[in-house]
Coordinates of C-alpha atoms and ligand atoms in Angstrom, one line a residue:
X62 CA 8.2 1.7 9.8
X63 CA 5.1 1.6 7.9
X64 CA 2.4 -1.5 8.0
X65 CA -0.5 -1.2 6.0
X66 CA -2.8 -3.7 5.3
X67 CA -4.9 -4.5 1.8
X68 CA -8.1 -5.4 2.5
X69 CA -9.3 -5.7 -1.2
X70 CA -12.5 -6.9 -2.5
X71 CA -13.2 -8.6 1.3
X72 CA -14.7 -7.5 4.5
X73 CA -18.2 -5.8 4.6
X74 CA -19.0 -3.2 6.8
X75 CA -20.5 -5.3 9.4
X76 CA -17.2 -7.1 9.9
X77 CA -15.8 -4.3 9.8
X78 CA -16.3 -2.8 13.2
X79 CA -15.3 -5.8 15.0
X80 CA -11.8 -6.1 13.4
X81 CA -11.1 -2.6 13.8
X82 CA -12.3 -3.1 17.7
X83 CA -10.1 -6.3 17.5
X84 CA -6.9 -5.0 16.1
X85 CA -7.0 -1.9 18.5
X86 CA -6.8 -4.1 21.4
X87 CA -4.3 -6.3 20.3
X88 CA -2.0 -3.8 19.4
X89 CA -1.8 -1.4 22.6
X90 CA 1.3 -1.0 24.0
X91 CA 3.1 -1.7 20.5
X92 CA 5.0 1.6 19.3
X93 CA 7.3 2.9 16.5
X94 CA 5.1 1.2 13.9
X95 CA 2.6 3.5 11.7
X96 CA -0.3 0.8 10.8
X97 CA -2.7 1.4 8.1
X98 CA -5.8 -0.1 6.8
X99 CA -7.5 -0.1 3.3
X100 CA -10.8 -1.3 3.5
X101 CA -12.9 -1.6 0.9
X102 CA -15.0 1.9 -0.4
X103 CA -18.1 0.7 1.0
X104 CA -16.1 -0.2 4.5
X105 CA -14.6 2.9 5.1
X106 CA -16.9 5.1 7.1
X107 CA -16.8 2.2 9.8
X108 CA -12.9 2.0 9.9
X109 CA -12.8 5.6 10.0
X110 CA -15.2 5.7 13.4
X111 CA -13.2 3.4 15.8
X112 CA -9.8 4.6 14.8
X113 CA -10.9 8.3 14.8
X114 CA -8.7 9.1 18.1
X115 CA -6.5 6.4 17.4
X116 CA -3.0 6.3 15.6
X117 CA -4.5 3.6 13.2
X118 CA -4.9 5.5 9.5
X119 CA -7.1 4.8 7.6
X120 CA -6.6 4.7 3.4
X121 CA -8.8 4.0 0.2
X122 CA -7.8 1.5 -2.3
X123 CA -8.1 3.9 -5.0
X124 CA -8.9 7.9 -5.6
X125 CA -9.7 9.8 -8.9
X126 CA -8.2 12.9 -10.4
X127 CA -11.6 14.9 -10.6
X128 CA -12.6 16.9 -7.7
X129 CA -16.1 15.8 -8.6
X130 CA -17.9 15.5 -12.2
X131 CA -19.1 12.7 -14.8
X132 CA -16.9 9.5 -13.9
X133 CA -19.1 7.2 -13.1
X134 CA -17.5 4.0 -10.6
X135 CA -14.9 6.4 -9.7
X136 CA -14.3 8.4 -5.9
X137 CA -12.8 11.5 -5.5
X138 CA -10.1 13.1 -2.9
X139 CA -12.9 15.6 -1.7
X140 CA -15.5 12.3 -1.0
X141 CA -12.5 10.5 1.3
X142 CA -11.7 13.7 2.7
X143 CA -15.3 13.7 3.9
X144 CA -15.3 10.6 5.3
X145 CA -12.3 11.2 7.8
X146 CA -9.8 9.0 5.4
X147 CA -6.5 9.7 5.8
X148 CA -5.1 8.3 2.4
X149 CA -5.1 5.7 -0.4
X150 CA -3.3 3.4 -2.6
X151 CA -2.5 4.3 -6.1
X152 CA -1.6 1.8 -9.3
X153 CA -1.9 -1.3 -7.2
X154 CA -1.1 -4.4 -9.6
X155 CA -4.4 -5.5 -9.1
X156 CA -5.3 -2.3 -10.8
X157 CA -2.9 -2.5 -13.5
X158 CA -3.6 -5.7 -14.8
X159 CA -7.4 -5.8 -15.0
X160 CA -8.4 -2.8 -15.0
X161 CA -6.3 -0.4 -17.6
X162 CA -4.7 1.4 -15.2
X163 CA -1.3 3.2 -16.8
X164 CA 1.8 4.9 -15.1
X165 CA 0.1 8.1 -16.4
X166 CA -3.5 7.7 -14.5
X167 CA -1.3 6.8 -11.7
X168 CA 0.7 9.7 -11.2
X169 CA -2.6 12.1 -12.7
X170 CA -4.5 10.2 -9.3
X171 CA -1.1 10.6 -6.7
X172 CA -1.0 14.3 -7.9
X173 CA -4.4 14.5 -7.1
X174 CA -4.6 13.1 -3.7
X175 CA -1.2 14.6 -2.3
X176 CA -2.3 18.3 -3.5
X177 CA -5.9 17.7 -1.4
X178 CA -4.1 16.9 1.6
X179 CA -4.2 13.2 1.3
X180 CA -1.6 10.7 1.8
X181 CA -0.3 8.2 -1.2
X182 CA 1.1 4.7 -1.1
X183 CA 1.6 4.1 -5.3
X184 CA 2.7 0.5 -5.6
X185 CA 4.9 -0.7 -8.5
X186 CA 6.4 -3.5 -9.9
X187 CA 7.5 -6.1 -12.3
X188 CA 5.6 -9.2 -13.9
X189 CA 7.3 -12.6 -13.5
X190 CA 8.1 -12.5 -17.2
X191 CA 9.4 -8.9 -17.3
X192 CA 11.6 -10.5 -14.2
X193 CA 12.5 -13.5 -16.4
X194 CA 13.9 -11.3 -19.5
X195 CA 16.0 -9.5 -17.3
X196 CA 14.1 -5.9 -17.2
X197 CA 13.0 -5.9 -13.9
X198 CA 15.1 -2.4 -13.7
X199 CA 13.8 -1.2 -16.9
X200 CA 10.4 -1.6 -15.5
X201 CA 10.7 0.3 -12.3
X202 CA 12.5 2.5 -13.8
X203 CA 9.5 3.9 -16.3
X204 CA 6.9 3.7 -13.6
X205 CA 8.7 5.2 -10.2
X206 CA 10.3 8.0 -13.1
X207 CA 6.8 8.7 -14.0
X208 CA 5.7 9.3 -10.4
X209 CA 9.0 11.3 -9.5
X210 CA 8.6 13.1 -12.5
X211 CA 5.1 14.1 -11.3
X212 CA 5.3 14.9 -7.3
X213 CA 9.1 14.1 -6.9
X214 CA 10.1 13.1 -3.1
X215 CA 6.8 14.6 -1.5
X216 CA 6.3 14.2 2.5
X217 CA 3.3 12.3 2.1
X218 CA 4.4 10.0 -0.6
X219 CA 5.3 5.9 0.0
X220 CA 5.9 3.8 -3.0
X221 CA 5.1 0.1 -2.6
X222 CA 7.4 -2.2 -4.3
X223 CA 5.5 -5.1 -5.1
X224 CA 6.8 -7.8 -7.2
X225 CA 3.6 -9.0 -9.7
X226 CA 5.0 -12.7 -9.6
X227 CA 4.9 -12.4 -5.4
X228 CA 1.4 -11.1 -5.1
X229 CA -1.3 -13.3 -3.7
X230 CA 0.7 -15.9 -5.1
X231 CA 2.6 -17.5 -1.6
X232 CA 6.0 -16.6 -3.3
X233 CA 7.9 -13.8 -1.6
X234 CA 10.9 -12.0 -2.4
X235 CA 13.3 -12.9 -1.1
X236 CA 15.2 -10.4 1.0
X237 CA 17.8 -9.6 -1.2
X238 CA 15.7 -9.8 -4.5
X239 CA 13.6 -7.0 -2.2
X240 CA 16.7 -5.5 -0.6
X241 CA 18.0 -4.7 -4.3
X242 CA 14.4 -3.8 -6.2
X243 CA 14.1 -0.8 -2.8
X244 CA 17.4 0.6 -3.4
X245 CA 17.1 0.6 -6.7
X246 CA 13.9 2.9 -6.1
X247 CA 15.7 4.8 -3.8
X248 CA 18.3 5.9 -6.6
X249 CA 15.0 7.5 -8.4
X250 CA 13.0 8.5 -5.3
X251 CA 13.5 8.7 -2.1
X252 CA 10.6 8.5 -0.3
X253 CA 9.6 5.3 2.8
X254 CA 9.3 1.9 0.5
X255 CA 7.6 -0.8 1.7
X256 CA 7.7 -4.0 0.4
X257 CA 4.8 -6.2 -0.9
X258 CA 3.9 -9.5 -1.9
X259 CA 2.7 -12.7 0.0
X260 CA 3.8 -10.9 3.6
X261 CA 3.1 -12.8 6.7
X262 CA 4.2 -13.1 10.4
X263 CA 6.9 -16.2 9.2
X264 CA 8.6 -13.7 6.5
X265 CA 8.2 -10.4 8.1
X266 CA 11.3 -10.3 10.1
X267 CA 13.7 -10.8 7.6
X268 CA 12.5 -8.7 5.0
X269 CA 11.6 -5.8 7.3
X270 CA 15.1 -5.9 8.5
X271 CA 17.0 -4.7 4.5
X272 CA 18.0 -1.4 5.4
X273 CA 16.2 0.0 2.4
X274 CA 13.2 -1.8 3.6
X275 CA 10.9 0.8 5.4
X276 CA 7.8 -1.4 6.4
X277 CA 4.8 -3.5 4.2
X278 CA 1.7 -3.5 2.1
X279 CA 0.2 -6.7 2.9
X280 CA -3.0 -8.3 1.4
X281 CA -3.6 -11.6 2.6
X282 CA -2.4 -11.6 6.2
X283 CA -4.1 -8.6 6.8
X284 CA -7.2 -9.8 6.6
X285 CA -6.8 -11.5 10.2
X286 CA -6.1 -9.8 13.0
X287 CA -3.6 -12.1 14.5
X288 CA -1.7 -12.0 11.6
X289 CA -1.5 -8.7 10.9
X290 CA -1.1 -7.7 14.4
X291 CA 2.3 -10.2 14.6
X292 CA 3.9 -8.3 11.7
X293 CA 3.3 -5.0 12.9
X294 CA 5.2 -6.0 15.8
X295 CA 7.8 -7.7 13.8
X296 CA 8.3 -3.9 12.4
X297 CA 8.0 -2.5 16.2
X298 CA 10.6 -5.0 17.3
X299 CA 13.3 -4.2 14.3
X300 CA 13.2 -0.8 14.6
X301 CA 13.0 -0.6 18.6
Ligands
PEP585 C1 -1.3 -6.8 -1.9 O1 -2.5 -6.9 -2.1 O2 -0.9 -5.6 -2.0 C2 -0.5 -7.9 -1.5 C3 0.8 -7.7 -1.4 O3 -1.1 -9.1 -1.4 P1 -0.5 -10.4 -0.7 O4 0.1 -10.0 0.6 O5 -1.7 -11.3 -0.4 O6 0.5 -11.0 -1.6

């Protein structure tokens, strides 16, 4: 089981620290759970210094393509590589929708960041209205194609299913609509999948439990240690 959490656009590197500290404690003694954090760019050399001897990774929200050159905004495998990071996520929605990112700069960036040694979660999913006319399938099947097509079943690929419509939103999945979207996915990649959209401690149980259901990316409840702690047991618990 996989946890990671989505900081986003929040938490500044003076908060930083003291969540980190926080979420150590609170989860010693929890095991057979893989927990990740994606702080935010400017947050990531202090994640990456309390969990340095820790099993805690720690992922970007992003990565470029280039090695290094004239892309102004952008970060590159090498820079995170620098830092200690152990990963990042790829095509998140967010991404997507307001900021032109297309299956094709998606897989470009996963290609990238798997071939320097880091490790991918690439997230896809379908809008409410794609949902609505019935081409959820359609959907995922163009963007996890283009990704398979590009690094196939790699050992340090996770895809995120993650439902537009569910997304910072409060509405979830539910377990079977998530149950069905992962094995689905699995039919074009098998790689972990974890599920995301509106996660919290109430919700985690049940959808952590679909056998094609391999952990979460969660935004909102991550951003608190309690609650982000209390699903990462949730995952300990159903696969203990
Ligand atoms: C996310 O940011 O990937 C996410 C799933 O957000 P939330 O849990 O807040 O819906």
């Amino acid at each position: 089981m996989l946890i990671a959490g989505n900081w986003k656009m929040y938490k500044w590197p003076s908060e930083t620290a003291a969540f980190c500290g926080g979420l150590w404690e609170r989860l010693a003694g929890t095991s057979g759970v893989d927990v990740v954090i994606c702080p935010p760019y400017t947050s990531l050399a202090e994640a990456v210094r309390p969990f340095d001897r820790t099993d805690v990774a720690v992922y970007a929200q992003n990565v470029h393509w280039a090695e290094e050159g004239a892309f102004t905004g952008e970060i590159s495998t090498r820079m995170l590589l620098d830092l200690g990071v152990d990963g990042s996520l790829v095509g998140h929605s967010e991404r997507r929708q307001h900021f032109g990112e297309s299956d094709e700069t998606v897989a470009r960036r996963t290609v990238a960041a798997l071939e320097a040694g880091l490790r991918v979660i690439a997230c896809v999913g379908e809008s409410e209205e794609e949902r609505e006319a019935g081409q959820t399938e359609l959907v995922l099947r163009v963007q996890v194609e283009t990704l398979a097509d590009a690094v196939g079943a790699h050992e340090h690929l996770a895809v995120a299913y993650e439902p537009v419509w569910a997304i910072g939103t409060g509405k979830t999945a539910t377990p079977e609509q998530a149950q069905e979207a992962h094995a689905f996915i699995r039919s074009l990649l098998d790689v972990p999948l974890l599920y995301g959209g509106s996660v919290k401690p109430e919700n985690a149980d049940e959808l952590l439990a679909q056998p094609d259901v391999d952990g979460a990316l969660v935004g909102g409840a991550s951003l608190d240690v309690e609650s982000f702690a209390a699903i990462c047991e949730a995952a300990a618990r159903i696969r203990s």
